[in-house]
mmCIF file of C-alpha atoms in Angstrom:
data_model
loop_
_atom_site.group_PDB
_atom_site.id
_atom_site.type_symbol
_atom_site.label_atom_id
_atom_site.label_comp_id
_atom_site.label_asym_id
_atom_site.label_seq_id
_atom_site.Cartn_x
_atom_site.Cartn_y
_atom_site.Cartn_z
ATOM 1 C CA UNK A 1 155.404 121.464 3.531
ATOM 2 C CA UNK A 2 155.197 120.426 7.147
ATOM 3 C CA UNK A 3 155.469 123.891 8.730
ATOM 4 C CA UNK A 4 152.586 124.152 11.173
ATOM 5 C CA UNK A 5 153.086 127.731 12.337
ATOM 6 C CA UNK A 6 150.019 129.920 12.283
ATOM 7 C CA UNK A 7 147.484 127.113 11.721
ATOM 8 C CA UNK A 8 145.299 127.681 14.774
ATOM 9 C CA UNK A 9 141.668 128.029 13.737
ATOM 10 C CA UNK A 10 142.151 127.202 10.053
ATOM 11 C CA UNK A 11 140.458 123.808 10.179
ATOM 12 C CA UNK A 12 143.529 122.313 8.516
ATOM 13 C CA UNK A 13 145.539 119.394 9.898
ATOM 14 C CA UNK A 14 149.156 119.957 10.880
ATOM 15 C CA UNK A 15 150.212 116.911 8.838
ATOM 16 C CA UNK A 16 148.508 114.933 6.057
ATOM 17 C CA UNK A 17 146.501 111.853 7.068
ATOM 18 C CA UNK A 18 148.400 108.572 7.155
ATOM 19 C CA UNK A 19 149.096 107.299 3.655
ATOM 20 C CA UNK A 20 148.466 110.666 1.975
ATOM 21 C CA UNK A 21 151.526 112.229 0.369
ATOM 22 C CA UNK A 22 151.634 115.626 -1.325
ATOM 23 C CA UNK A 23 154.355 116.754 -3.716
ATOM 24 C CA UNK A 24 154.872 119.422 -6.328
ATOM 25 C CA UNK A 25 154.359 118.292 -9.915
ATOM 26 C CA UNK A 26 157.318 118.520 -12.264
ATOM 27 C CA UNK A 27 157.595 118.498 -16.020
ATOM 28 C CA UNK A 28 157.791 114.690 -15.812
ATOM 29 C CA UNK A 29 154.259 114.666 -14.324
ATOM 30 C CA UNK A 30 152.669 116.446 -17.303
ATOM 31 C CA UNK A 31 150.717 113.391 -18.508
ATOM 32 C CA UNK A 32 149.303 112.727 -15.016
ATOM 33 C CA UNK A 33 148.333 116.378 -14.564
ATOM 34 C CA UNK A 34 146.636 116.313 -17.967
ATOM 35 C CA UNK A 35 144.610 113.237 -16.947
ATOM 36 C CA UNK A 36 143.528 114.796 -13.645
ATOM 37 C CA UNK A 37 142.582 118.101 -15.287
ATOM 38 C CA UNK A 38 140.492 116.258 -17.861
ATOM 39 C CA UNK A 39 138.744 114.357 -15.049
ATOM 40 C CA UNK A 40 137.608 117.538 -13.292
ATOM 41 C CA UNK A 41 136.609 119.103 -16.619
ATOM 42 C CA UNK A 42 134.471 116.061 -17.484
ATOM 43 C CA UNK A 43 132.936 116.159 -13.994
ATOM 44 C CA UNK A 44 132.004 119.817 -14.502
ATOM 45 C CA UNK A 45 130.885 119.403 -18.112
ATOM 46 C CA UNK A 46 133.732 121.598 -19.360
ATOM 47 C CA UNK A 47 136.396 121.083 -21.990
ATOM 48 C CA UNK A 48 140.162 121.512 -21.766
ATOM 49 C CA UNK A 49 142.319 123.075 -24.455
ATOM 50 C CA UNK A 50 145.691 122.517 -22.745
ATOM 51 C CA UNK A 51 147.532 119.364 -23.749
ATOM 52 C CA UNK A 52 150.017 117.220 -21.835
ATOM 53 C CA UNK A 53 152.756 119.020 -23.791
ATOM 54 C CA UNK A 54 151.336 122.356 -22.627
ATOM 55 C CA UNK A 55 151.408 121.098 -19.036
ATOM 56 C CA UNK A 56 155.021 120.057 -19.505
ATOM 57 C CA UNK A 57 155.841 123.648 -20.375
ATOM 58 C CA UNK A 58 153.599 125.226 -17.724
ATOM 59 C CA UNK A 59 155.056 123.100 -14.937
ATOM 60 C CA UNK A 60 158.484 124.661 -15.536
ATOM 61 C CA UNK A 61 157.158 128.169 -14.798
ATOM 62 C CA UNK A 62 157.899 129.696 -11.393
ATOM 63 C CA UNK A 63 154.414 131.196 -11.102
ATOM 64 C CA UNK A 64 152.595 127.901 -11.766
ATOM 65 C CA UNK A 65 152.364 125.337 -8.990
ATOM 66 C CA UNK A 66 150.496 122.054 -9.224
ATOM 67 C CA UNK A 67 150.514 119.903 -6.118
ATOM 68 C CA UNK A 68 149.736 116.217 -6.516
ATOM 69 C CA UNK A 69 148.182 114.057 -3.813
ATOM 70 C CA UNK A 70 148.888 110.359 -3.577
ATOM 71 C CA UNK A 71 147.091 107.786 -1.451
ATOM 72 C CA UNK A 72 149.909 105.307 -1.128
ATOM 73 C CA UNK A 73 151.218 105.124 -4.686
ATOM 74 C CA UNK A 74 147.869 105.906 -6.326
ATOM 75 C CA UNK A 75 147.209 109.477 -7.590
ATOM 76 C CA UNK A 76 144.319 110.818 -5.505
ATOM 77 C CA UNK A 77 143.952 114.418 -6.666
ATOM 78 C CA UNK A 78 145.598 117.751 -7.268
ATOM 79 C CA UNK A 79 145.426 121.462 -6.647
ATOM 80 C CA UNK A 80 146.651 124.002 -9.197
ATOM 81 C CA UNK A 81 147.688 127.542 -8.352
ATOM 82 C CA UNK A 82 149.066 130.594 -10.035
ATOM 83 C CA UNK A 83 151.052 133.230 -8.198
ATOM 84 C CA UNK A 84 150.036 136.658 -9.453
ATOM 85 C CA UNK A 85 150.281 140.313 -8.554
ATOM 86 C CA UNK A 86 147.271 141.981 -6.920
ATOM 87 C CA UNK A 87 147.032 145.679 -7.722
ATOM 88 C CA UNK A 88 144.980 146.838 -4.726
ATOM 89 C CA UNK A 89 147.297 145.244 -2.174
ATOM 90 C CA UNK A 90 150.459 145.958 -4.197
ATOM 91 C CA UNK A 91 151.633 142.432 -3.461
ATOM 92 C CA UNK A 92 151.413 138.921 -4.810
ATOM 93 C CA UNK A 93 148.675 136.439 -4.001
ATOM 94 C CA UNK A 94 148.033 132.808 -4.792
ATOM 95 C CA UNK A 95 145.127 132.221 -7.143
ATOM 96 C CA UNK A 96 143.845 128.682 -6.687
ATOM 97 C CA UNK A 97 142.615 127.418 -10.034
ATOM 98 C CA UNK A 98 141.377 123.879 -9.348
ATOM 99 C CA UNK A 99 141.076 121.480 -6.449
ATOM 100 C CA UNK A 100 140.178 117.951 -7.535
ATOM 101 C CA UNK A 101 139.966 114.801 -5.484
ATOM 102 C CA UNK A 102 139.119 111.608 -7.315
ATOM 103 C CA UNK A 103 135.799 110.103 -6.161
ATOM 104 C CA UNK A 104 137.441 106.977 -4.715
ATOM 105 C CA UNK A 105 139.802 109.140 -2.627
ATOM 106 C CA UNK A 106 137.151 111.400 -1.094
ATOM 107 C CA UNK A 107 136.494 111.514 2.642
ATOM 108 C CA UNK A 108 140.090 110.494 3.370
ATOM 109 C CA UNK A 109 141.466 113.980 4.075
ATOM 110 C CA UNK A 110 143.008 114.450 0.613
ATOM 111 C CA UNK A 111 141.309 117.805 -0.036
ATOM 112 C CA UNK A 112 142.345 119.116 3.378
ATOM 113 C CA UNK A 113 145.907 117.934 2.831
ATOM 114 C CA UNK A 114 146.043 119.709 -0.533
ATOM 115 C CA UNK A 115 144.663 122.919 0.966
ATOM 116 C CA UNK A 116 147.197 122.651 3.805
ATOM 117 C CA UNK A 117 149.953 122.380 1.207
ATOM 118 C CA UNK A 118 148.676 125.560 -0.491
ATOM 119 C CA UNK A 119 148.566 127.270 2.914
ATOM 120 C CA UNK A 120 152.182 126.203 3.419
ATOM 121 C CA UNK A 121 153.092 127.843 0.090
ATOM 122 C CA UNK A 122 151.443 131.085 1.182
ATOM 123 C CA UNK A 123 152.684 131.136 4.787
ATOM 124 C CA UNK A 124 156.291 132.385 4.430
ATOM 125 C CA UNK A 125 155.158 135.619 2.753
ATOM 126 C CA UNK A 126 151.673 135.708 4.305
ATOM 127 C CA UNK A 127 150.115 135.691 0.851
ATOM 128 C CA UNK A 128 146.342 135.696 0.457
ATOM 129 C CA UNK A 129 144.804 132.719 -1.333
ATOM 130 C CA UNK A 130 141.789 133.394 -3.551
ATOM 131 C CA UNK A 131 139.573 131.133 -5.631
ATOM 132 C CA UNK A 132 136.118 130.665 -6.998
ATOM 133 C CA UNK A 133 133.589 127.859 -6.799
ATOM 134 C CA UNK A 134 130.502 127.295 -8.867
ATOM 135 C CA UNK A 135 127.347 128.645 -7.256
ATOM 136 C CA UNK A 136 125.684 125.214 -7.379
ATOM 137 C CA UNK A 137 128.657 123.356 -5.832
ATOM 138 C CA UNK A 138 127.289 123.320 -2.296
ATOM 139 C CA UNK A 139 129.614 120.517 -1.173
ATOM 140 C CA UNK A 140 132.630 122.664 -2.107
ATOM 141 C CA UNK A 141 131.131 125.651 -0.303
ATOM 142 C CA UNK A 142 130.672 123.582 2.889
ATOM 143 C CA UNK A 143 134.231 122.232 2.607
ATOM 144 C CA UNK A 144 135.818 125.659 2.155
ATOM 145 C CA UNK A 145 133.743 127.196 4.945
ATOM 146 C CA UNK A 146 134.844 124.369 7.305
ATOM 147 C CA UNK A 147 138.432 125.338 6.515
ATOM 148 C CA UNK A 148 137.697 128.868 7.698
ATOM 149 C CA UNK A 149 137.512 130.503 4.258
ATOM 150 C CA UNK A 150 135.250 133.504 3.766
ATOM 151 C CA UNK A 151 132.743 133.415 0.924
ATOM 152 C CA UNK A 152 132.048 136.588 -1.030
ATOM 153 C CA UNK A 153 129.272 137.167 -3.539
ATOM 154 C CA UNK A 154 131.295 138.505 -6.447
ATOM 155 C CA UNK A 155 130.356 136.919 -9.785
ATOM 156 C CA UNK A 156 132.947 135.803 -12.327
ATOM 157 C CA UNK A 157 132.718 136.580 -16.052
ATOM 158 C CA UNK A 158 134.690 135.356 -19.039
ATOM 159 C CA UNK A 159 134.887 137.001 -22.431
ATOM 160 C CA UNK A 160 136.489 136.186 -25.753
ATOM 161 C CA UNK A 161 136.298 139.532 -27.606
ATOM 162 C CA UNK A 162 137.504 138.061 -30.907
ATOM 163 C CA UNK A 163 134.505 135.708 -31.074
ATOM 164 C CA UNK A 164 131.928 138.261 -29.942
ATOM 165 C CA UNK A 165 132.320 140.679 -32.836
ATOM 166 C CA UNK A 166 133.683 143.522 -30.690
#
């Protein structure tokens, strides 16, 4: 993940800051991924249905990629992505699901390093990367805009038809 081609103007570093290491999660990392996912869910006031066993299975899928960040040997955060087909462009894209940096690891370049790693995943095929952020998460908005991301005003909806009586 050290390819630096095409990074001009992205706001991303060519290499992670000293001491920050990024690697792809494997099935053996399922318990750690579960812990990190539960941390972001608690931070956002959400709940998680996936279990560590579910993560063990998901991490074997080709379309699922979780990248773990370490500050030295200590887990510092993660980014989760899903490669999916986009009908309008008739090509794949990378859908970023979560970016989480533990509070004690913030302001050390961990988030930027994780985003650079996602950019490295997308670069060989020039895939678009898309994601959402909560409307009230102004710190995330500032961070993503500093990276050079464009913000759109499309709202997201979720629906569970079986529980709505439809």
